[in-house]
PDB file of C-alpha atoms in Angstrom:
ATOM      1  CA  UNK Y   1      -2.417 -33.362  73.634  1.00  0.00           C
ATOM      2  CA  UNK Y   2      -1.010 -32.255  70.241  1.00  0.00           C
ATOM      3  CA  UNK Y   3      -2.920 -29.673  68.205  1.00  0.00           C
ATOM      4  CA  UNK Y   4      -2.302 -27.709  65.027  1.00  0.00           C
ATOM      5  CA  UNK Y   5      -1.663 -24.478  66.913  1.00  0.00           C
ATOM      6  CA  UNK Y   6       0.570 -26.109  69.525  1.00  0.00           C
ATOM      7  CA  UNK Y   7       2.793 -27.275  66.714  1.00  0.00           C
ATOM      8  CA  UNK Y   8       2.836 -23.788  65.234  1.00  0.00           C
ATOM      9  CA  UNK Y   9       4.052 -22.477  68.596  1.00  0.00           C
ATOM     10  CA  UNK Y  10       6.824 -25.085  68.583  1.00  0.00           C
ATOM     11  CA  UNK Y  11       7.766 -24.018  65.059  1.00  0.00           C
ATOM     12  CA  UNK Y  12       8.102 -20.357  66.073  1.00  0.00           C
ATOM     13  CA  UNK Y  13      10.250 -21.330  69.035  1.00  0.00           C
ATOM     14  CA  UNK Y  14      12.473 -23.493  66.841  1.00  0.00           C
ATOM     15  CA  UNK Y  15      12.882 -20.639  64.350  1.00  0.00           C
ATOM     16  CA  UNK Y  16      13.880 -18.172  67.059  1.00  0.00           C
ATOM     17  CA  UNK Y  17      16.352 -20.604  68.578  1.00  0.00           C
ATOM     18  CA  UNK Y  18      17.726 -21.523  65.154  1.00  0.00           C
ATOM     19  CA  UNK Y  19      18.341 -17.922  64.151  1.00  0.00           C
ATOM     20  CA  UNK Y  20      20.204 -17.220  67.360  1.00  0.00           C
ATOM     21  CA  UNK Y  21      22.262 -20.397  67.191  1.00  0.00           C
ATOM     22  CA  UNK Y  22      23.213 -19.898  63.547  1.00  0.00           C
ATOM     23  CA  UNK Y  23      24.050 -16.221  63.944  1.00  0.00           C
ATOM     24  CA  UNK Y  24      26.190 -16.746  66.991  1.00  0.00           C
ATOM     25  CA  UNK Y  25      28.287 -19.794  66.109  1.00  0.00           C
ATOM     26  CA  UNK Y  26      31.769 -19.291  67.564  1.00  0.00           C
ATOM     27  CA  UNK Y  27      34.572 -21.276  69.157  1.00  0.00           C
ATOM     28  CA  UNK Y  28      32.719 -23.305  71.738  1.00  0.00           C
ATOM     29  CA  UNK Y  29      35.845 -24.063  73.759  1.00  0.00           C
ATOM     30  CA  UNK Y  30      36.170 -20.431  74.791  1.00  0.00           C
ATOM     31  CA  UNK Y  31      34.030 -20.234  77.914  1.00  0.00           C
ATOM     32  CA  UNK Y  32      34.174 -16.453  78.252  1.00  0.00           C
ATOM     33  CA  UNK Y  33      30.618 -15.131  78.378  1.00  0.00           C
ATOM     34  CA  UNK Y  34      29.616 -12.617  75.723  1.00  0.00           C
ATOM     35  CA  UNK Y  35      26.897 -10.845  77.703  1.00  0.00           C
ATOM     36  CA  UNK Y  36      25.543  -9.025  74.670  1.00  0.00           C
ATOM     37  CA  UNK Y  37      24.994 -12.295  72.785  1.00  0.00           C
ATOM     38  CA  UNK Y  38      23.593 -13.947  75.892  1.00  0.00           C
ATOM     39  CA  UNK Y  39      21.091 -11.157  76.558  1.00  0.00           C
ATOM     40  CA  UNK Y  40      20.094 -10.973  72.895  1.00  0.00           C
ATOM     41  CA  UNK Y  41      19.531 -14.726  72.750  1.00  0.00           C
ATOM     42  CA  UNK Y  42      17.524 -14.763  75.962  1.00  0.00           C
ATOM     43  CA  UNK Y  43      15.492 -11.724  74.916  1.00  0.00           C
ATOM     44  CA  UNK Y  44      14.449 -13.048  71.528  1.00  0.00           C
ATOM     45  CA  UNK Y  45      13.668 -16.528  72.823  1.00  0.00           C
ATOM     46  CA  UNK Y  46      11.615 -15.108  75.692  1.00  0.00           C
ATOM     47  CA  UNK Y  47       9.758 -12.747  73.362  1.00  0.00           C
ATOM     48  CA  UNK Y  48       8.766 -15.518  70.984  1.00  0.00           C
ATOM     49  CA  UNK Y  49       7.691 -17.765  73.821  1.00  0.00           C
ATOM     50  CA  UNK Y  50       5.581 -15.112  75.566  1.00  0.00           C
ATOM     51  CA  UNK Y  51       3.920 -14.301  72.243  1.00  0.00           C
ATOM     52  CA  UNK Y  52       3.189 -17.969  71.651  1.00  0.00           C
ATOM     53  CA  UNK Y  53       1.763 -18.625  75.095  1.00  0.00           C
ATOM     54  CA  UNK Y  54      -0.313 -15.435  74.863  1.00  0.00           C
ATOM     55  CA  UNK Y  55      -1.708 -16.592  71.536  1.00  0.00           C
ATOM     56  CA  UNK Y  56      -2.732 -19.914  73.022  1.00  0.00           C
ATOM     57  CA  UNK Y  57      -4.239 -18.353  76.122  1.00  0.00           C
ATOM     58  CA  UNK Y  58      -6.200 -15.540  74.477  1.00  0.00           C
ATOM     59  CA  UNK Y  59      -6.897 -16.770  70.936  1.00  0.00           C
ATOM     60  CA  UNK Y  60      -6.665 -20.562  70.614  1.00  0.00           C
ATOM     61  CA  UNK Y  61      -8.528 -21.290  73.849  1.00  0.00           C
ATOM     62  CA  UNK Y  62     -11.013 -18.402  73.568  1.00  0.00           C
ATOM     63  CA  UNK Y  63     -13.860 -20.645  72.376  1.00  0.00           C
ATOM     64  CA  UNK Y  64     -13.236 -23.215  75.113  1.00  0.00           C
ATOM     65  CA  UNK Y  65     -14.563 -22.927  78.643  1.00  0.00           C
ATOM     66  CA  UNK Y  66     -12.184 -22.847  81.585  1.00  0.00           C
ATOM     67  CA  UNK Y  67     -12.688 -25.953  83.692  1.00  0.00           C
ATOM     68  CA  UNK Y  68     -11.043 -27.423  86.775  1.00  0.00           C
ATOM     69  CA  UNK Y  69      -7.571 -28.753  86.035  1.00  0.00           C
ATOM     70  CA  UNK Y  70      -7.870 -32.248  84.611  1.00  0.00           C
ATOM     71  CA  UNK Y  71      -5.860 -34.963  82.908  1.00  0.00           C
ATOM     72  CA  UNK Y  72      -6.184 -36.603  79.499  1.00  0.00           C
ATOM     73  CA  UNK Y  73      -4.850 -40.031  78.544  1.00  0.00           C
ATOM     74  CA  UNK Y  74      -3.882 -39.888  74.884  1.00  0.00           C
ATOM     75  CA  UNK Y  75      -1.235 -42.607  75.092  1.00  0.00           C
ATOM     76  CA  UNK Y  76      -2.982 -44.634  72.374  1.00  0.00           C
ATOM     77  CA  UNK Y  77      -3.865 -41.672  70.173  1.00  0.00           C
ATOM     78  CA  UNK Y  78      -2.587 -41.392  66.595  1.00  0.00           C
ATOM     79  CA  UNK Y  79      -0.693 -44.678  67.097  1.00  0.00           C
ATOM     80  CA  UNK Y  80       1.840 -42.654  69.152  1.00  0.00           C
ATOM     81  CA  UNK Y  81       2.843 -40.540  66.142  1.00  0.00           C
ATOM     82  CA  UNK Y  82       2.144 -37.328  68.062  1.00  0.00           C
ATOM     83  CA  UNK Y  83       4.515 -38.566  70.783  1.00  0.00           C
ATOM     84  CA  UNK Y  84       7.221 -38.744  68.140  1.00  0.00           C
ATOM     85  CA  UNK Y  85       6.435 -35.114  67.369  1.00  0.00           C
ATOM     86  CA  UNK Y  86       6.732 -34.137  71.021  1.00  0.00           C
ATOM     87  CA  UNK Y  87      10.073 -35.917  71.420  1.00  0.00           C
ATOM     88  CA  UNK Y  88      11.431 -34.459  68.196  1.00  0.00           C
ATOM     89  CA  UNK Y  89      10.418 -30.882  69.062  1.00  0.00           C
ATOM     90  CA  UNK Y  90      11.816 -31.153  72.608  1.00  0.00           C
ATOM     91  CA  UNK Y  91      15.083 -32.609  71.267  1.00  0.00           C
ATOM     92  CA  UNK Y  92      15.541 -29.793  68.758  1.00  0.00           C
ATOM     93  CA  UNK Y  93      14.638 -27.085  71.273  1.00  0.00           C
ATOM     94  CA  UNK Y  94      17.233 -28.469  73.675  1.00  0.00           C
ATOM     95  CA  UNK Y  95      19.775 -28.752  70.862  1.00  0.00           C
ATOM     96  CA  UNK Y  96      19.401 -25.126  69.823  1.00  0.00           C
ATOM     97  CA  UNK Y  97      19.116 -23.885  73.398  1.00  0.00           C
ATOM     98  CA  UNK Y  98      22.375 -25.574  74.367  1.00  0.00           C
ATOM     99  CA  UNK Y  99      24.303 -24.374  71.331  1.00  0.00           C
ATOM    100  CA  UNK Y 100      22.969 -20.827  71.651  1.00  0.00           C
ATOM    101  CA  UNK Y 101      24.342 -20.658  75.206  1.00  0.00           C
ATOM    102  CA  UNK Y 102      27.659 -22.207  74.171  1.00  0.00           C
ATOM    103  CA  UNK Y 103      27.958 -19.660  71.364  1.00  0.00           C
ATOM    104  CA  UNK Y 104      27.429 -16.912  73.965  1.00  0.00           C
ATOM    105  CA  UNK Y 105      30.356 -18.305  75.984  1.00  0.00           C
ATOM    106  CA  UNK Y 106      28.436 -20.149  78.722  1.00  0.00           C
ATOM    107  CA  UNK Y 107      30.346 -23.214  79.953  1.00  0.00           C
ATOM    108  CA  UNK Y 108      29.241 -26.711  79.041  1.00  0.00           C
ATOM    109  CA  UNK Y 109      27.771 -27.680  82.420  1.00  0.00           C
ATOM    110  CA  UNK Y 110      25.547 -24.616  82.696  1.00  0.00           C
ATOM    111  CA  UNK Y 111      24.613 -24.838  79.003  1.00  0.00           C
ATOM    112  CA  UNK Y 112      23.456 -28.422  79.541  1.00  0.00           C
ATOM    113  CA  UNK Y 113      21.445 -27.481  82.620  1.00  0.00           C
ATOM    114  CA  UNK Y 114      19.753 -24.368  81.244  1.00  0.00           C
ATOM    115  CA  UNK Y 115      19.893 -24.900  77.480  1.00  0.00           C
ATOM    116  CA  UNK Y 116      19.688 -28.695  77.396  1.00  0.00           C
ATOM    117  CA  UNK Y 117      16.528 -28.707  79.475  1.00  0.00           C
ATOM    118  CA  UNK Y 118      14.859 -26.064  77.305  1.00  0.00           C
ATOM    119  CA  UNK Y 119      12.745 -28.594  75.426  1.00  0.00           C
ATOM    120  CA  UNK Y 120      11.028 -29.597  78.647  1.00  0.00           C
ATOM    121  CA  UNK Y 121      10.791 -26.038  79.989  1.00  0.00           C
ATOM    122  CA  UNK Y 122       9.140 -24.699  76.831  1.00  0.00           C
ATOM    123  CA  UNK Y 123       6.588 -27.454  76.380  1.00  0.00           C
ATOM    124  CA  UNK Y 124       5.467 -28.143  79.956  1.00  0.00           C
ATOM    125  CA  UNK Y 125       3.458 -24.881  80.367  1.00  0.00           C
ATOM    126  CA  UNK Y 126       1.487 -25.698  77.212  1.00  0.00           C
ATOM    127  CA  UNK Y 127       0.398 -28.972  78.819  1.00  0.00           C
ATOM    128  CA  UNK Y 128      -0.662 -27.045  81.924  1.00  0.00           C
ATOM    129  CA  UNK Y 129      -2.812 -24.751  79.782  1.00  0.00           C
ATOM    130  CA  UNK Y 130      -4.391 -27.771  78.111  1.00  0.00           C
ATOM    131  CA  UNK Y 131      -5.309 -29.061  81.547  1.00  0.00           C
ATOM    132  CA  UNK Y 132      -7.394 -25.957  82.273  1.00  0.00           C
ATOM    133  CA  UNK Y 133      -9.624 -25.936  79.198  1.00  0.00           C
ATOM    134  CA  UNK Y 134     -12.574 -28.030  78.065  1.00  0.00           C
ATOM    135  CA  UNK Y 135     -11.775 -30.331  75.162  1.00  0.00           C
ATOM    136  CA  UNK Y 136      -8.150 -30.674  76.158  1.00  0.00           C
ATOM    137  CA  UNK Y 137      -6.294 -31.998  79.173  1.00  0.00           C
ATOM    138  CA  UNK Y 138      -2.911 -32.338  80.801  1.00  0.00           C
ATOM    139  CA  UNK Y 139      -1.210 -35.353  79.223  1.00  0.00           C
ATOM    140  CA  UNK Y 140       1.401 -37.340  81.159  1.00  0.00           C
ATOM    141  CA  UNK Y 141       2.269 -39.277  77.968  1.00  0.00           C
ATOM    142  CA  UNK Y 142       3.108 -35.955  76.297  1.00  0.00           C
ATOM    143  CA  UNK Y 143       5.313 -35.022  79.261  1.00  0.00           C
ATOM    144  CA  UNK Y 144       7.043 -38.407  78.988  1.00  0.00           C
ATOM    145  CA  UNK Y 145       7.655 -37.862  75.262  1.00  0.00           C
ATOM    146  CA  UNK Y 146       9.067 -34.387  75.914  1.00  0.00           C
ATOM    147  CA  UNK Y 147      11.346 -35.834  78.586  1.00  0.00           C
ATOM    148  CA  UNK Y 148      12.563 -38.546  76.220  1.00  0.00           C
ATOM    149  CA  UNK Y 149      13.532 -36.028  73.547  1.00  0.00           C
ATOM    150  CA  UNK Y 150      15.405 -33.855  76.055  1.00  0.00           C
ATOM    151  CA  UNK Y 151      17.144 -36.907  77.528  1.00  0.00           C
ATOM    152  CA  UNK Y 152      18.342 -38.112  74.124  1.00  0.00           C
ATOM    153  CA  UNK Y 153      20.092 -34.791  73.652  1.00  0.00           C
ATOM    154  CA  UNK Y 154      21.491 -34.271  77.163  1.00  0.00           C
ATOM    155  CA  UNK Y 155      22.826 -37.823  77.677  1.00  0.00           C
ATOM    156  CA  UNK Y 156      24.709 -37.819  74.389  1.00  0.00           C
ATOM    157  CA  UNK Y 157      26.173 -34.370  74.932  1.00  0.00           C
ATOM    158  CA  UNK Y 158      27.231 -35.251  78.473  1.00  0.00           C
ATOM    159  CA  UNK Y 159      28.733 -38.651  77.599  1.00  0.00           C
ATOM    160  CA  UNK Y 160      30.072 -38.208  74.056  1.00  0.00           C
ATOM    161  CA  UNK Y 161      30.376 -34.410  73.821  1.00  0.00           C
ATOM    162  CA  UNK Y 162      28.455 -34.662  70.536  1.00  0.00           C
ATOM    163  CA  UNK Y 163      25.254 -36.023  69.024  1.00  0.00           C
ATOM    164  CA  UNK Y 164      26.044 -39.463  67.630  1.00  0.00           C
ATOM    165  CA  UNK Y 165      22.311 -40.134  67.126  1.00  0.00           C
ATOM    166  CA  UNK Y 166      20.167 -37.306  65.780  1.00  0.00           C
ATOM    167  CA  UNK Y 167      16.403 -36.964  65.877  1.00  0.00           C
ATOM    168  CA  UNK Y 168      15.009 -35.989  62.486  1.00  0.00           C
ATOM    169  CA  UNK Y 169      11.694 -35.468  60.721  1.00  0.00           C
ATOM    170  CA  UNK Y 170      10.398 -36.053  57.199  1.00  0.00           C
ATOM    171  CA  UNK Y 171       7.097 -35.232  55.531  1.00  0.00           C
ATOM    172  CA  UNK Y 172       5.325 -36.386  52.391  1.00  0.00           C
ATOM    173  CA  UNK Y 173       1.649 -35.509  51.729  1.00  0.00           C
ATOM    174  CA  UNK Y 174      -0.748 -38.411  52.216  1.00  0.00           C
ATOM    175  CA  UNK Y 175      -4.081 -39.215  50.595  1.00  0.00           C
ATOM    176  CA  UNK Y 176      -5.994 -39.166  53.881  1.00  0.00           C
ATOM    177  CA  UNK Y 177      -6.984 -35.482  54.226  1.00  0.00           C
ATOM    178  CA  UNK Y 178      -9.249 -36.025  51.192  1.00  0.00           C
ATOM    179  CA  UNK Y 179     -11.295 -38.468  53.283  1.00  0.00           C
ATOM    180  CA  UNK Y 180     -11.893 -36.070  56.181  1.00  0.00           C
ATOM    181  CA  UNK Y 181     -10.397 -32.551  55.841  1.00  0.00           C
ATOM    182  CA  UNK Y 182     -11.955 -31.470  59.146  1.00  0.00           C
ATOM    183  CA  UNK Y 183      -9.629 -33.785  61.073  1.00  0.00           C
ATOM    184  CA  UNK Y 184      -6.575 -33.776  58.838  1.00  0.00           C
ATOM    185  CA  UNK Y 185      -6.487 -30.287  57.356  1.00  0.00           C
ATOM    186  CA  UNK Y 186      -8.471 -28.402  54.761  1.00  0.00           C
ATOM    187  CA  UNK Y 187      -5.367 -26.842  53.197  1.00  0.00           C
ATOM    188  CA  UNK Y 188      -1.893 -28.173  52.451  1.00  0.00           C
ATOM    189  CA  UNK Y 189      -0.430 -26.022  55.219  1.00  0.00           C
ATOM    190  CA  UNK Y 190      -2.955 -27.277  57.765  1.00  0.00           C
ATOM    191  CA  UNK Y 191      -2.347 -30.871  56.676  1.00  0.00           C
ATOM    192  CA  UNK Y 192       1.383 -30.399  57.217  1.00  0.00           C
ATOM    193  CA  UNK Y 193       0.686 -30.001  60.934  1.00  0.00           C
ATOM    194  CA  UNK Y 194      -2.455 -32.084  61.382  1.00  0.00           C
ATOM    195  CA  UNK Y 195      -1.953 -35.151  59.195  1.00  0.00           C
ATOM    196  CA  UNK Y 196       0.258 -37.572  61.117  1.00  0.00           C
ATOM    197  CA  UNK Y 197      -0.044 -40.052  58.238  1.00  0.00           C
ATOM    198  CA  UNK Y 198       2.376 -37.810  56.352  1.00  0.00           C
ATOM    199  CA  UNK Y 199       4.980 -37.641  59.141  1.00  0.00           C
ATOM    200  CA  UNK Y 200       7.976 -39.877  59.806  1.00  0.00           C
ATOM    201  CA  UNK Y 201      10.199 -39.453  62.874  1.00  0.00           C
ATOM    202  CA  UNK Y 202      13.767 -40.725  62.690  1.00  0.00           C
ATOM    203  CA  UNK Y 203      16.751 -41.710  64.777  1.00  0.00           C
ATOM    204  CA  UNK Y 204      19.749 -41.056  62.550  1.00  0.00           C
ATOM    205  CA  UNK Y 205      23.052 -42.570  63.765  1.00  0.00           C
ATOM    206  CA  UNK Y 206      26.533 -41.732  62.495  1.00  0.00           C
ATOM    207  CA  UNK Y 207      27.964 -44.846  60.831  1.00  0.00           C
ATOM    208  CA  UNK Y 208      31.609 -43.955  61.335  1.00  0.00           C
ATOM    209  CA  UNK Y 209      31.070 -43.373  65.065  1.00  0.00           C
ATOM    210  CA  UNK Y 210      29.059 -46.508  65.767  1.00  0.00           C
ATOM    211  CA  UNK Y 211      31.125 -48.886  63.617  1.00  0.00           C
ATOM    212  CA  UNK Y 212      34.627 -47.482  64.107  1.00  0.00           C
ATOM    213  CA  UNK Y 213      35.317 -47.856  60.361  1.00  0.00           C
ATOM    214  CA  UNK Y 214      37.532 -44.842  59.681  1.00  0.00           C
ATOM    215  CA  UNK Y 215      37.244 -45.063  55.891  1.00  0.00           C
ATOM    216  CA  UNK Y 216      33.537 -44.227  56.002  1.00  0.00           C
ATOM    217  CA  UNK Y 217      32.561 -40.607  55.186  1.00  0.00           C
ATOM    218  CA  UNK Y 218      32.130 -38.686  58.474  1.00  0.00           C
ATOM    219  CA  UNK Y 219      28.731 -37.373  57.324  1.00  0.00           C
ATOM    220  CA  UNK Y 220      27.127 -40.747  56.446  1.00  0.00           C
ATOM    221  CA  UNK Y 221      24.339 -41.918  58.766  1.00  0.00           C
ATOM    222  CA  UNK Y 222      22.021 -44.897  59.032  1.00  0.00           C
ATOM    223  CA  UNK Y 223      18.453 -44.064  60.027  1.00  0.00           C
ATOM    224  CA  UNK Y 224      15.516 -45.857  61.636  1.00  0.00           C
ATOM    225  CA  UNK Y 225      12.127 -44.265  61.038  1.00  0.00           C
ATOM    226  CA  UNK Y 226       8.672 -44.705  62.540  1.00  0.00           C
ATOM    227  CA  UNK Y 227       5.432 -43.724  60.838  1.00  0.00           C
ATOM    228  CA  UNK Y 228       1.803 -44.830  60.586  1.00  0.00           C
ATOM    229  CA  UNK Y 229      -0.966 -44.837  58.004  1.00  0.00           C
ATOM    230  CA  UNK Y 230      -4.735 -45.034  57.730  1.00  0.00           C
ATOM    231  CA  UNK Y 231      -5.461 -42.678  60.650  1.00  0.00           C
ATOM    232  CA  UNK Y 232      -8.426 -40.333  60.234  1.00  0.00           C
ATOM    233  CA  UNK Y 233      -9.085 -39.495  63.889  1.00  0.00           C
ATOM    234  CA  UNK Y 234      -7.108 -39.787  67.106  1.00  0.00           C
ATOM    235  CA  UNK Y 235      -8.153 -43.168  68.495  1.00  0.00           C
ATOM    236  CA  UNK Y 236     -10.316 -44.836  65.841  1.00  0.00           C
ATOM    237  CA  UNK Y 237     -11.637 -43.931  62.435  1.00  0.00           C
ATOM    238  CA  UNK Y 238     -15.235 -42.774  62.000  1.00  0.00           C
ATOM    239  CA  UNK Y 239     -17.790 -45.220  60.660  1.00  0.00           C
ATOM    240  CA  UNK Y 240     -20.007 -42.556  59.086  1.00  0.00           C
ATOM    241  CA  UNK Y 241     -19.722 -39.087  57.660  1.00  0.00           C
ATOM    242  CA  UNK Y 242     -21.675 -36.279  59.417  1.00  0.00           C
ATOM    243  CA  UNK Y 243     -24.429 -36.611  56.783  1.00  0.00           C
ATOM    244  CA  UNK Y 244     -24.907 -40.265  57.687  1.00  0.00           C
ATOM    245  CA  UNK Y 245     -23.179 -41.802  54.679  1.00  0.00           C
ATOM    246  CA  UNK Y 246     -20.956 -44.795  55.512  1.00  0.00           C
ATOM    247  CA  UNK Y 247     -17.274 -44.026  55.893  1.00  0.00           C
ATOM    248  CA  UNK Y 248     -14.920 -46.352  53.968  1.00  0.00           C
ATOM    249  CA  UNK Y 249     -12.884 -48.815  55.997  1.00  0.00           C
ATOM    250  CA  UNK Y 250      -9.238 -47.813  56.268  1.00  0.00           C
ATOM    251  CA  UNK Y 251      -6.634 -50.054  57.888  1.00  0.00           C
ATOM    252  CA  UNK Y 252      -4.644 -48.314  60.613  1.00  0.00           C
ATOM    253  CA  UNK Y 253      -1.088 -49.661  60.641  1.00  0.00           C
ATOM    254  CA  UNK Y 254       2.444 -48.825  61.729  1.00  0.00           C
ATOM    255  CA  UNK Y 255       5.448 -48.483  59.436  1.00  0.00           C
ATOM    256  CA  UNK Y 256       9.084 -49.182  60.346  1.00  0.00           C
ATOM    257  CA  UNK Y 257      11.692 -47.850  57.943  1.00  0.00           C
ATOM    258  CA  UNK Y 258      15.454 -48.341  57.500  1.00  0.00           C
ATOM    259  CA  UNK Y 259      17.391 -45.939  55.319  1.00  0.00           C
ATOM    260  CA  UNK Y 260      20.565 -43.886  54.915  1.00  0.00           C
ATOM    261  CA  UNK Y 261      20.918 -40.237  55.830  1.00  0.00           C
ATOM    262  CA  UNK Y 262      23.365 -37.319  55.844  1.00  0.00           C
ATOM    263  CA  UNK Y 263      24.578 -35.401  58.894  1.00  0.00           C
ATOM    264  CA  UNK Y 264      25.256 -32.054  57.254  1.00  0.00           C
ATOM    265  CA  UNK Y 265      26.942 -30.651  60.358  1.00  0.00           C
ATOM    266  CA  UNK Y 266      29.817 -33.104  59.772  1.00  0.00           C
ATOM    267  CA  UNK Y 267      30.545 -31.795  56.265  1.00  0.00           C
ATOM    268  CA  UNK Y 268      33.676 -29.613  56.575  1.00  0.00           C
ATOM    269  CA  UNK Y 269      33.259 -25.925  55.767  1.00  0.00           C
ATOM    270  CA  UNK Y 270      34.930 -22.734  56.980  1.00  0.00           C
ATOM    271  CA  UNK Y 271      32.033 -20.426  56.139  1.00  0.00           C
ATOM    272  CA  UNK Y 272      29.800 -19.645  59.110  1.00  0.00           C
ATOM    273  CA  UNK Y 273      26.728 -19.013  56.971  1.00  0.00           C
ATOM    274  CA  UNK Y 274      27.158 -22.410  55.334  1.00  0.00           C
ATOM    275  CA  UNK Y 275      27.379 -24.000  58.790  1.00  0.00           C
ATOM    276  CA  UNK Y 276      24.123 -22.254  59.649  1.00  0.00           C
ATOM    277  CA  UNK Y 277      22.431 -23.588  56.514  1.00  0.00           C
ATOM    278  CA  UNK Y 278      23.726 -27.098  57.223  1.00  0.00           C
ATOM    279  CA  UNK Y 279      22.397 -26.921  60.787  1.00  0.00           C
ATOM    280  CA  UNK Y 280      18.983 -25.857  59.493  1.00  0.00           C
ATOM    281  CA  UNK Y 281      18.891 -28.639  56.879  1.00  0.00           C
ATOM    282  CA  UNK Y 282      19.754 -31.126  59.619  1.00  0.00           C
ATOM    283  CA  UNK Y 283      16.248 -30.676  61.010  1.00  0.00           C
ATOM    284  CA  UNK Y 284      14.974 -33.020  58.313  1.00  0.00           C
ATOM    285  CA  UNK Y 285      15.814 -36.496  57.055  1.00  0.00           C
ATOM    286  CA  UNK Y 286      17.221 -36.580  53.521  1.00  0.00           C
ATOM    287  CA  UNK Y 287      15.180 -38.667  51.014  1.00  0.00           C
ATOM    288  CA  UNK Y 288      16.942 -41.964  50.295  1.00  0.00           C
ATOM    289  CA  UNK Y 289      16.042 -45.487  49.166  1.00  0.00           C
ATOM    290  CA  UNK Y 290      14.679 -47.462  52.095  1.00  0.00           C
ATOM    291  CA  UNK Y 291      13.375 -50.772  53.405  1.00  0.00           C
ATOM    292  CA  UNK Y 292       9.921 -50.559  54.969  1.00  0.00           C
ATOM    293  CA  UNK Y 293       8.145 -53.124  57.127  1.00  0.00           C
ATOM    294  CA  UNK Y 294       4.411 -52.957  57.828  1.00  0.00           C
ATOM    295  CA  UNK Y 295       1.615 -55.459  58.418  1.00  0.00           C
ATOM    296  CA  UNK Y 296      -0.208 -54.603  55.181  1.00  0.00           C
ATOM    297  CA  UNK Y 297       2.631 -54.899  52.657  1.00  0.00           C
ATOM    298  CA  UNK Y 298       5.148 -56.885  54.676  1.00  0.00           C
ATOM    299  CA  UNK Y 299       8.729 -56.085  53.688  1.00  0.00           C
ATOM    300  CA  UNK Y 300       9.000 -53.699  50.748  1.00  0.00           C
ATOM    301  CA  UNK Y 301      11.769 -51.744  49.045  1.00  0.00           C
ATOM    302  CA  UNK Y 302      11.108 -48.047  48.485  1.00  0.00           C
ATOM    303  CA  UNK Y 303      13.140 -46.507  45.671  1.00  0.00           C
ATOM    304  CA  UNK Y 304      12.919 -43.161  47.444  1.00  0.00           C
ATOM    305  CA  UNK Y 305      11.437 -42.616  50.889  1.00  0.00           C
ATOM    306  CA  UNK Y 306      10.570 -39.076  51.845  1.00  0.00           C
TER     307      UNK Y 306
END
């Protein structure tokens, strides 16, 4: 089950992996292990992860009773938007884990096994913790979403030796936290993590690679996005406020979006720090005009979709 603090833990892990990957970019074809880089990478990643798990165990769960291990079916929660978050986070963790090992000189096969599977390895223990506390539960749908994100990375790297299709994320504040801040965040920072109405998860495919048209810019992508709107709580919206006043009716609906995108890692540059910046920017989908389809508005053109 996704929570605000679980996403914060994922963010810290992504930052640690990103820093290591950016700082250690080198010639990936040279499979001679740099033990200093390898140990530094492993040490920092492990430190961040232990700190995160400790926070969950001793701070986040401190007001929740330990209960027998149990399961929680949230497959229909948040119109599957949180599953997009799980897949995206697992994909990025595997991406950075793989490239950090390659930068340290580990060969491709071992990097795929140990780095490529990192998204699953990092997130599975959090699900186990959820299964031991009241108010949460071990979620097989979350595990499936994590597995999907990891698989998208590993299969492409194994078959194509590159990521033809990237997983990306975009965010634009929604109006819905004003209806119920308790559920969707009482501050802008909290809403960033808690308000799935403001999230869009993308599959961004390289146009030159999938079409074979060599005249296309190597960095130009086409993107398919999934989002949802009108969600106040996980499964259904409340009918009344805590004080008994009626809650306004809000339509819960899915959004499917088609747009263009940029793969910054395919923009040529010889400067390592620029490559690092481009890799970081590639976490997010670039705002572009888009076509959106949803059951409320039908087909609509968006001059700029964030």
